[in-house]
CSV table of C-alpha atoms and ligand atoms in Angstrom, one decimal:
chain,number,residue,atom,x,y,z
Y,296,UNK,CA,57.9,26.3,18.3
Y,297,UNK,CA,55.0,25.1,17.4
Y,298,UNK,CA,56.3,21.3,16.2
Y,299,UNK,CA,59.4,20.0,17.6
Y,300,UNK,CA,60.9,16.5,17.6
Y,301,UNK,CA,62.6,16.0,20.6
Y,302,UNK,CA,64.2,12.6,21.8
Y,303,UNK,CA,62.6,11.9,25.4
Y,304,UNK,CA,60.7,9.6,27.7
Y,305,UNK,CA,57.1,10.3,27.2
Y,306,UNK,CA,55.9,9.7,30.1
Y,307,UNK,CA,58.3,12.2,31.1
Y,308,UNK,CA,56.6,14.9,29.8
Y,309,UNK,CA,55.4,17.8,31.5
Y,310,UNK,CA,52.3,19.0,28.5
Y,311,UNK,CA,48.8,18.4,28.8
Y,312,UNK,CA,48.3,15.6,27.1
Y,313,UNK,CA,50.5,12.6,26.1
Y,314,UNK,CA,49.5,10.2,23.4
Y,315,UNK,CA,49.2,6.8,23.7
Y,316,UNK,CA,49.7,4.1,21.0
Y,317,UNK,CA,47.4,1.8,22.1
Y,318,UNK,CA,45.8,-1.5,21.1
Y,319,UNK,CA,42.0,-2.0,20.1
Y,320,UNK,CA,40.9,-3.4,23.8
Y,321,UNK,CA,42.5,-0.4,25.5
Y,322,UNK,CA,43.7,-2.8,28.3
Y,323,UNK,CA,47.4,-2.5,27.9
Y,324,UNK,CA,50.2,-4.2,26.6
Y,325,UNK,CA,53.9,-3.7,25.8
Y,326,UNK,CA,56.4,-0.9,24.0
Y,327,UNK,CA,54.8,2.8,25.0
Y,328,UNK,CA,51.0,1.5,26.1
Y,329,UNK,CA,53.6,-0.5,28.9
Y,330,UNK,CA,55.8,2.5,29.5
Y,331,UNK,CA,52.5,4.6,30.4
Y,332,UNK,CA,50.0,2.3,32.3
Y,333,UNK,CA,53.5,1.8,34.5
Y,334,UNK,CA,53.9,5.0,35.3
Y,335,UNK,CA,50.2,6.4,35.8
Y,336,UNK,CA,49.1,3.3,38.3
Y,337,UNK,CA,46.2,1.5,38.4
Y,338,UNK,CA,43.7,3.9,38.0
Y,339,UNK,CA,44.4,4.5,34.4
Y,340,UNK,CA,43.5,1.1,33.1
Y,341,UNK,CA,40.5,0.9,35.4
Y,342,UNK,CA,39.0,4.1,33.4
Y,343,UNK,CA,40.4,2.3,30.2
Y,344,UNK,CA,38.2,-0.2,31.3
Y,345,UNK,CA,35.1,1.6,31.3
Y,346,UNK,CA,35.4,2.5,27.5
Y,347,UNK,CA,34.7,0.2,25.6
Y,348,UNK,CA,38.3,-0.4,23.2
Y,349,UNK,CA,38.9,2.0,20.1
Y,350,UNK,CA,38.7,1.6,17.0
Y,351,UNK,CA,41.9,1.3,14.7
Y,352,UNK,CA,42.4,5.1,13.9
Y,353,UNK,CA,40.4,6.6,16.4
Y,354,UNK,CA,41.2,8.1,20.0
Y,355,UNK,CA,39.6,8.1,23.5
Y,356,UNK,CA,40.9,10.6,26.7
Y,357,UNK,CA,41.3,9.5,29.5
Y,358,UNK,CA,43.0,11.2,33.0
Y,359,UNK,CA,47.0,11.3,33.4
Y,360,UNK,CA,46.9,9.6,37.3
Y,361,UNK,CA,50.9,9.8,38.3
Y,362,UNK,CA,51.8,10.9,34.9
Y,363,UNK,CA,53.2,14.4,35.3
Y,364,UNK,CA,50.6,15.6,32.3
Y,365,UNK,CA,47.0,16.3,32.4
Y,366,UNK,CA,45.4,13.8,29.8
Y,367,UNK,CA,46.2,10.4,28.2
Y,368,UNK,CA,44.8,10.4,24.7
Y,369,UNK,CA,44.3,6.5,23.3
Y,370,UNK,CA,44.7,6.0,20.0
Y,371,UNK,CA,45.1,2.6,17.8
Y,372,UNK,CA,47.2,2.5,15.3
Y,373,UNK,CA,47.4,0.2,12.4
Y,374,UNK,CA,49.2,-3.0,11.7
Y,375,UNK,CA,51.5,-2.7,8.8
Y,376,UNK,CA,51.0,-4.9,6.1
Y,377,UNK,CA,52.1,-3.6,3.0
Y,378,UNK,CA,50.9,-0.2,2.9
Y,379,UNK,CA,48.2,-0.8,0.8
Y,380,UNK,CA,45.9,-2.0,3.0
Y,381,UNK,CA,44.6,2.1,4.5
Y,382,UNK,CA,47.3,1.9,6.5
Y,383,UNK,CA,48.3,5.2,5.8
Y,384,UNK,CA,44.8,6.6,6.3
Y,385,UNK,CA,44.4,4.9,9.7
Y,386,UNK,CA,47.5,6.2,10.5
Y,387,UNK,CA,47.2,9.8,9.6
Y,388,UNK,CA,43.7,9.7,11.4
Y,389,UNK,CA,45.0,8.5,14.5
Y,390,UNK,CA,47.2,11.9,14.4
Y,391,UNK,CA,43.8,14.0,13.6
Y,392,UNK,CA,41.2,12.4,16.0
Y,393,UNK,CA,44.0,12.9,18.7
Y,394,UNK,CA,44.4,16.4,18.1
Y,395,UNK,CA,40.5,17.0,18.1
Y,396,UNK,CA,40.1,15.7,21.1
Y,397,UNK,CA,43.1,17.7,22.8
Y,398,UNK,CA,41.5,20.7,21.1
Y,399,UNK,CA,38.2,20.0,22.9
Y,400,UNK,CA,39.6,19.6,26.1
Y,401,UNK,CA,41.7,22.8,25.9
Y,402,UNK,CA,45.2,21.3,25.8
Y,403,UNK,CA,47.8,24.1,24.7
Y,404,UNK,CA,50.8,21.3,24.8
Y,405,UNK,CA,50.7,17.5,23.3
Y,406,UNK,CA,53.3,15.0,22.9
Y,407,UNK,CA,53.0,12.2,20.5
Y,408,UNK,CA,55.2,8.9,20.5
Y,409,UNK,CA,55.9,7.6,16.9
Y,410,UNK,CA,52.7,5.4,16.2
Y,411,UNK,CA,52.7,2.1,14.9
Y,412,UNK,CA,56.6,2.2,14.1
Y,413,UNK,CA,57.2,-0.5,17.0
Y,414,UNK,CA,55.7,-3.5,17.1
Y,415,UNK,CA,52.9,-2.6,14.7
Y,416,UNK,CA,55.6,-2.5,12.5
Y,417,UNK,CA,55.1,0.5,10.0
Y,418,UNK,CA,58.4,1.7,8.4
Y,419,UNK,CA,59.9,4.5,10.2
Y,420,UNK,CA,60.9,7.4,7.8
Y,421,UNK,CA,57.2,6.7,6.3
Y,422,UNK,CA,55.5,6.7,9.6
Y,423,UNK,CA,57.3,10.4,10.3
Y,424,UNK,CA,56.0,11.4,7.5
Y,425,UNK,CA,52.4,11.3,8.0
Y,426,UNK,CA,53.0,12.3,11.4
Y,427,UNK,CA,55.0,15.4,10.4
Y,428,UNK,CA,52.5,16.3,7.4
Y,429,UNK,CA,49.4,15.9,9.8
Y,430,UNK,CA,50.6,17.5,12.4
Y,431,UNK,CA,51.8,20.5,10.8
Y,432,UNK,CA,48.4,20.9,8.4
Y,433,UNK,CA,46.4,20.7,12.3
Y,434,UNK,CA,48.7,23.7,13.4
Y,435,UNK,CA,48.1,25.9,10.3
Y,436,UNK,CA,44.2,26.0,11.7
Y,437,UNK,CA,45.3,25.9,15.5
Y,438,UNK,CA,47.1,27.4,18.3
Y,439,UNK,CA,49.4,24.1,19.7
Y,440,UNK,CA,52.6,23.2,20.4
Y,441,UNK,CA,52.7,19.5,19.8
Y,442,UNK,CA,56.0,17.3,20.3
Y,443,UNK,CA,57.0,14.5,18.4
Y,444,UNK,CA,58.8,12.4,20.9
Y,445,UNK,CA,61.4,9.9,19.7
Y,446,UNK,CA,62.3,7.4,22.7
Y,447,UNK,CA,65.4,6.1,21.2
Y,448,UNK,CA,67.3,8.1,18.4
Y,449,UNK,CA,68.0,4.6,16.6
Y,450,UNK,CA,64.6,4.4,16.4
Y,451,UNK,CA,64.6,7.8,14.0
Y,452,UNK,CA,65.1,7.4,10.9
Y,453,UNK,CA,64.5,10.0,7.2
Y,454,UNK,CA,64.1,8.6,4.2
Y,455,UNK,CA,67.5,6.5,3.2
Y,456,UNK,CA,68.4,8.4,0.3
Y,457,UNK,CA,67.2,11.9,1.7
Y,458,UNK,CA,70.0,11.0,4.1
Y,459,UNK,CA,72.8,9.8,2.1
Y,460,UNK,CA,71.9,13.2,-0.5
Y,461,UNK,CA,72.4,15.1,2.6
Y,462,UNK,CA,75.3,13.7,3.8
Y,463,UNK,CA,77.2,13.4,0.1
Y,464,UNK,CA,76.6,17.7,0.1
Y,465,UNK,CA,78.1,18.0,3.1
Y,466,UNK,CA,80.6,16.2,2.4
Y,467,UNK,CA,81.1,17.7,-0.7
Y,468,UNK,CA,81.0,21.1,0.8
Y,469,UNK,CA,83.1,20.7,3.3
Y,470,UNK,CA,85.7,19.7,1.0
Y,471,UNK,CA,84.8,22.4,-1.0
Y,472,UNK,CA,85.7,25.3,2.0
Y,473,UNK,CA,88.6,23.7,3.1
Y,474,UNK,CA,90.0,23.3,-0.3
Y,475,UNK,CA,88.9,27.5,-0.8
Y,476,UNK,CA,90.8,28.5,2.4
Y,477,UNK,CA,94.2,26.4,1.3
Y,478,UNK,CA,93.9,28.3,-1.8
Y,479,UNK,CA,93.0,31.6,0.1
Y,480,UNK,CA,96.1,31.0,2.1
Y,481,UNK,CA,98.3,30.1,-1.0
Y,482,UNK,CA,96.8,33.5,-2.8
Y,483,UNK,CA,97.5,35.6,-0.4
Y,484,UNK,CA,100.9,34.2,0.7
Y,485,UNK,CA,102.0,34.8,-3.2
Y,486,UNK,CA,100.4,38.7,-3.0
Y,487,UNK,CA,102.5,39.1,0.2
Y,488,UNK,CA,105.8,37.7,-1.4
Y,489,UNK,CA,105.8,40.8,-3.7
Y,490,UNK,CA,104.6,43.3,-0.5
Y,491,UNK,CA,107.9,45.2,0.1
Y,492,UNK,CA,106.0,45.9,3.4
Y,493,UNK,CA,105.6,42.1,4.6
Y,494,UNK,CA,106.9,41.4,7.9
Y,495,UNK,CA,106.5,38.0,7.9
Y,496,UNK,CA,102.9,37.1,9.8
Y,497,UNK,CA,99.7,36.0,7.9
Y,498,UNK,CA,97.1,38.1,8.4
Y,499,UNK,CA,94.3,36.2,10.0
Y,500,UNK,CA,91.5,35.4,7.8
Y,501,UNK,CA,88.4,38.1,8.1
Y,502,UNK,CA,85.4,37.0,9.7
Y,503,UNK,CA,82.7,35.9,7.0
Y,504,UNK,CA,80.8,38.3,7.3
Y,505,UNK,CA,83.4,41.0,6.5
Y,506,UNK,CA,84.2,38.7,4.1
Y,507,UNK,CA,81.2,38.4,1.9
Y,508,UNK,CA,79.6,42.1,2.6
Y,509,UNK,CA,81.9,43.4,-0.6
Y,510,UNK,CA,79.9,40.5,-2.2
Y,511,UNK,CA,77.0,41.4,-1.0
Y,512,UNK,CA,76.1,45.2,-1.5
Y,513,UNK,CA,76.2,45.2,-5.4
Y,514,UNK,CA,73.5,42.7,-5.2
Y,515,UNK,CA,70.9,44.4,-3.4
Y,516,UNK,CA,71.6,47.8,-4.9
Y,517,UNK,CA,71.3,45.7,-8.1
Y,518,UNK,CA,67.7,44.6,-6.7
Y,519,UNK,CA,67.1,48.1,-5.3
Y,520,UNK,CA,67.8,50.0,-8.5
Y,521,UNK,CA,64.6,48.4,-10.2
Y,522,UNK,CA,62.8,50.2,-7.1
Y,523,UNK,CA,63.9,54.0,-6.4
Y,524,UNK,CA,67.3,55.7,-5.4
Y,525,UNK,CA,64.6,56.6,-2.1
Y,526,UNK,CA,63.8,53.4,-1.5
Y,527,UNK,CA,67.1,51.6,-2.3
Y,528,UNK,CA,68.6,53.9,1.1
Y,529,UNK,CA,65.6,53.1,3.3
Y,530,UNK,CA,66.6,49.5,2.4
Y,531,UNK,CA,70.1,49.4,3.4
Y,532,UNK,CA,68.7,51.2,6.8
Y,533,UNK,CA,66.1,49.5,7.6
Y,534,UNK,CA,66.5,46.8,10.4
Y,535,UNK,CA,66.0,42.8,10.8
Y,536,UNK,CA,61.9,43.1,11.7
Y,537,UNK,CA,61.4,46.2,9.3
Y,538,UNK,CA,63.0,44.1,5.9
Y,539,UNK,CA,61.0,40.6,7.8
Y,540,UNK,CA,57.7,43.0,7.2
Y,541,UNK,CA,58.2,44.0,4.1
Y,542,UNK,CA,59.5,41.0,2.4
Y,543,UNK,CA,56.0,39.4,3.8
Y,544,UNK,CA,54.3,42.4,2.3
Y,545,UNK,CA,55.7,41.8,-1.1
Y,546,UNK,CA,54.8,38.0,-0.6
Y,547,UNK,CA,51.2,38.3,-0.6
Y,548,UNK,CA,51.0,36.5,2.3
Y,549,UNK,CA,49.6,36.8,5.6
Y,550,UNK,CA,51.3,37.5,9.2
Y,551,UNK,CA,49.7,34.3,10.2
Y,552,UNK,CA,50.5,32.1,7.1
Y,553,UNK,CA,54.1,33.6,7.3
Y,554,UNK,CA,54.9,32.8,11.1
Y,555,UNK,CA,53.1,29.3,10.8
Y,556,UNK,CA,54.9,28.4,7.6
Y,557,UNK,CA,58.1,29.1,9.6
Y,558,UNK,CA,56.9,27.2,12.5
Y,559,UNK,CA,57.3,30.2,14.9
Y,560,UNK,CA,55.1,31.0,17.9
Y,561,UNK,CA,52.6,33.8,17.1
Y,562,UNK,CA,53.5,35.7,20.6
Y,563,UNK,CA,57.3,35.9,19.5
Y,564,UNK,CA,56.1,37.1,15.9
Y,565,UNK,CA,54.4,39.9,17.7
Y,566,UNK,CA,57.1,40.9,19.6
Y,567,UNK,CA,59.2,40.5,16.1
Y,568,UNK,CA,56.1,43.0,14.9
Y,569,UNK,CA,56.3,45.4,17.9
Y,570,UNK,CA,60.4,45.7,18.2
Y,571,UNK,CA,61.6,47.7,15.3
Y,572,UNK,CA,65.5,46.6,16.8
Y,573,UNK,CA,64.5,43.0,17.5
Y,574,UNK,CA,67.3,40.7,17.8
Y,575,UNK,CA,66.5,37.1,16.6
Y,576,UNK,CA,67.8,34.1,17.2
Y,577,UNK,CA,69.9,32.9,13.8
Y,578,UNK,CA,67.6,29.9,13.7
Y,579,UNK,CA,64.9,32.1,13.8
Y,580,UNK,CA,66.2,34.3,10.7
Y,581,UNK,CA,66.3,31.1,8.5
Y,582,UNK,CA,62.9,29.7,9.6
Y,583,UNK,CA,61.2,33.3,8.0
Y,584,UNK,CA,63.5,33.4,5.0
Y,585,UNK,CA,62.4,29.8,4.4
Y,586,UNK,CA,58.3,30.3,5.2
Y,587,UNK,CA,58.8,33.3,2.3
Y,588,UNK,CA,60.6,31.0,0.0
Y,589,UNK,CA,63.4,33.3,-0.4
Y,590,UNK,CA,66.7,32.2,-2.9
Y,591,UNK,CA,69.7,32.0,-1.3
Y,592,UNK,CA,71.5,35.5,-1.8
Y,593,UNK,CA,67.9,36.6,-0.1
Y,594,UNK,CA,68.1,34.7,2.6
Y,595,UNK,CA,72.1,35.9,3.3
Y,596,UNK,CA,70.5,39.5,3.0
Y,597,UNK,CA,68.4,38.7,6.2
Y,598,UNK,CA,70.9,36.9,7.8
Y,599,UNK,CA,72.9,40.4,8.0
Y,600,UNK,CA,70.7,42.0,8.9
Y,601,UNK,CA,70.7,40.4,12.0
Y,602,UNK,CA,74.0,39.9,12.1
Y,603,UNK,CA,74.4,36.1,10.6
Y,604,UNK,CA,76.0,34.6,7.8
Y,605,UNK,CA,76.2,31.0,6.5
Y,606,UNK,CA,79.2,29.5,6.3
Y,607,UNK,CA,80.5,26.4,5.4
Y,608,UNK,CA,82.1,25.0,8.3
Y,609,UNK,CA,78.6,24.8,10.1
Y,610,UNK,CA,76.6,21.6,9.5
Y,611,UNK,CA,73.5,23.2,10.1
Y,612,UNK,CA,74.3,25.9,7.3
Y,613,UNK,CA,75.1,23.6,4.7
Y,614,UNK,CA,71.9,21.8,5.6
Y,615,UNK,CA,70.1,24.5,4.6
Y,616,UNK,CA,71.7,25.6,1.7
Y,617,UNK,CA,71.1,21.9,0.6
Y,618,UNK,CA,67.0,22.1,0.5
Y,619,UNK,CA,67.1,25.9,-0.4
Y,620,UNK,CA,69.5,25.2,-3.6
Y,621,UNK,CA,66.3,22.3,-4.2
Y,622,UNK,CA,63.6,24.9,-3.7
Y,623,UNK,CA,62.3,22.4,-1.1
Y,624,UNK,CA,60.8,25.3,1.5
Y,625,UNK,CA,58.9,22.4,3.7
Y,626,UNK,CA,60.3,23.7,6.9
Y,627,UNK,CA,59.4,20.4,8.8
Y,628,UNK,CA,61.4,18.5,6.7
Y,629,UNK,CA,63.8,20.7,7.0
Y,630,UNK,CA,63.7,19.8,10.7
Y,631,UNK,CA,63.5,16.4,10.1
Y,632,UNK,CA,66.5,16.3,8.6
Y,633,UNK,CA,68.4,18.9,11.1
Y,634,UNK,CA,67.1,16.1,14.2
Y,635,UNK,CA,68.4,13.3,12.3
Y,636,UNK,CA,71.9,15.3,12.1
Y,637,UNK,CA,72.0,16.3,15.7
Y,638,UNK,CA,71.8,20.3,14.6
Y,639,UNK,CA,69.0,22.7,16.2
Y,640,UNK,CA,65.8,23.0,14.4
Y,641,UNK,CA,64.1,25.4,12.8
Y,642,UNK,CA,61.8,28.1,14.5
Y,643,UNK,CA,61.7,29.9,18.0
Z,792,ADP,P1,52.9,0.3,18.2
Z,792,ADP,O1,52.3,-1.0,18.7
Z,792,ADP,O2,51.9,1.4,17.8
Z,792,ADP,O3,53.9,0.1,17.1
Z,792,ADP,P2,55.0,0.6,20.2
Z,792,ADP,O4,54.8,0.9,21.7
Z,792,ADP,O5,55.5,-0.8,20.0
Z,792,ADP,O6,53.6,0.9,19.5
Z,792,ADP,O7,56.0,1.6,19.6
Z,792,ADP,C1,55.6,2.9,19.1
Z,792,ADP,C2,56.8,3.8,19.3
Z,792,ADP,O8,57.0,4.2,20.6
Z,792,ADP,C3,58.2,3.1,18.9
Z,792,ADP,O9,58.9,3.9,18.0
Z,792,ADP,C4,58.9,3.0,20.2
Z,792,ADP,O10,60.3,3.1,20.1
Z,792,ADP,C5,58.3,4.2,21.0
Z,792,ADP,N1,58.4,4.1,22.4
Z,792,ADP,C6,58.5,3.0,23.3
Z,792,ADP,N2,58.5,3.4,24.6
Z,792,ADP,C7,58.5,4.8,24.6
Z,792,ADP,C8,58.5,5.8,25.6
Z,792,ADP,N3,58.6,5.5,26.9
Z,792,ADP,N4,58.4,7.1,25.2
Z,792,ADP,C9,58.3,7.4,23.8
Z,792,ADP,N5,58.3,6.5,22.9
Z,792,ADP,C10,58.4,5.2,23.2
């Protein structure tokens, strides 16, 4: 996955660069700068000495000593004021000039700590933000996987009222299923008093997704019929990768926007490409049916076609049904806001 936002140690990591938030002097200090000189030894801040500092916004590389990785990559974030003062500039080009310089020196893996949002003091949802938006516009030009790295998941925060929206629609839709099956049950029970037949059990409920295919064929022969009898049949044949290559053929897109929009590896859209009977990962299923914008009765046609279907017991469904129903198709986002309720995110 080309962007993931993990919770970890970063000096922990095993990629070829980590990122350092450092301070203009480049001689150490506390919070992450601490964490790193600690654990790479001596030798890191004599070559820290030999550059010079950094400017607020820019980034030096240095070697990785102990560390596990390859590089450290220096950059100095600002000092929050009041967010009117470039802050967000600085910020975002801290993000850019330390990508650049991993690019130049060949690193395939990069793991970022949360900039500024210690004791530089920049809010923490807003800080995310720019370093979600410029990440993600780096990797629709480049080959990287970079990782967001969250030390302490107190420390990770979306925006307030993204959250609480989120949370009130679950709520609201978990309420909403239970309430459906306790009428389900009542329904049923009330065909199967007047069943001469009934011996007394309750049949079990079908599994959704016998339970929504009756809903689900009209609809795409509805969709079908505007196309030919010919094609309608190829449709209901064809399999996960075949409809995935078509729908991105009627998009107008590209391969490469499609899998980068959906935050997937180009090597596993390939073997998506290659593999008429590919079997993907459900996670995977949603991450294209959200790069090609598709409505939600679209995106439960993919989902069986690999065998998925969203249901409202699962968190992680009614997630995405929430930004689908808001035509918000920003797939990092979308993973924000799957981290920050403990579900699995979005891609490979
Ligand atoms: P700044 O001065 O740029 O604000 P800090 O080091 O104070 O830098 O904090 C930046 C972020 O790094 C904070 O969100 C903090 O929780 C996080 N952090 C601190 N130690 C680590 C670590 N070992 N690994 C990853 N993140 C860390």
């Amino acid at each position: 996955m080309p962007l993931q936002i993990i919770r970890n140690d970063i000096t922990k990591m095993k990629v070829d660069a980590i990122v350092n938030a450092a301070k203009n002097s480049l001689l150490g200090g506390g919070g992450v700068d601490g964490a790193i000189h600690d654990a790479a030894g001596a030798g890191l801040l004599e070559e820290c000495k030999t550059l010079g500092g950094c400017e607020t916004g820019k980034a030096k590389i240095t070697g990785a000593y102990n560390l596990p990785c390859r590089h450290v990559i220096h950059t100095v974030g600002p000092i929050y004021r009041d967010g009117c003062h470039g802050e967000p500039k600085l910020l975002s080009s801290c993000y850019r000039e330390s990508l650049k310089l991993a690019k130049e020196a060949g690193c395939e893996t990069v793991a970022f700590p949360l900039i500024s949002s210690g004791v530089y003091g920049y809010p923490k949802a807003e800080a995310l933000r720019i370093a979600v938006d410029t990440i993600s516009e780096f990797l629709s030009d480049n080959d990287m996987t970079v990782y967001i790295v969250i030390f302490d998941r107190k420390a990770y925060q979306i925006g307030e009222k993204l959250f609480a929206d989120i949370e009130a629609f679950i709520d609201d839709n978990y309420v909403d299923s239970h309430s459906d099956d306790r009428y389900e049950r009542r329904r049923r029970m009330s065909l199967i008093r007047h069943d001469d037949d009934f011996d007394g059990n309750i049949p079990a409920c079908p599994p959704p997704m016998l339970g929504s295919a009756p809903m689900e064929k009209p609809v795409m022969m509805q969709k079908a019929a505007v196309v030919s009898l010919d094609d309608a049949v190829k449709q209901i044949d064809e399999s996960f990768s075949e409809m995935l290559l078509r729908k991105i053929d009627e998009s107008g897109l590209t391969d490469a926007q499609v899998y980068k929009k959906a935050n997937i590896d180009r090597k596993l859209f390939s073997k998506i490409r290659s593999d008429k009977n590919y079997k993907p990962s459900k996670p995977t299923v949603i991450a294209f049916s959200i790069a090609l914008e598709l409505s939600l009765e679209e995106t439960k046609d993919m989902l069986m076609k690999a065998g998925f279907a969203l249901s409202h017991s699962s968190k992680f469904d009614i997630i995405i049904e929430f930004f689908i129903s808001r035509g918000n198709y920003n797939i990092f986002e979308i993973n924000e806001a799957l981290f920050a309720f403990d579900q699995s995110l979005l891609g490979v």
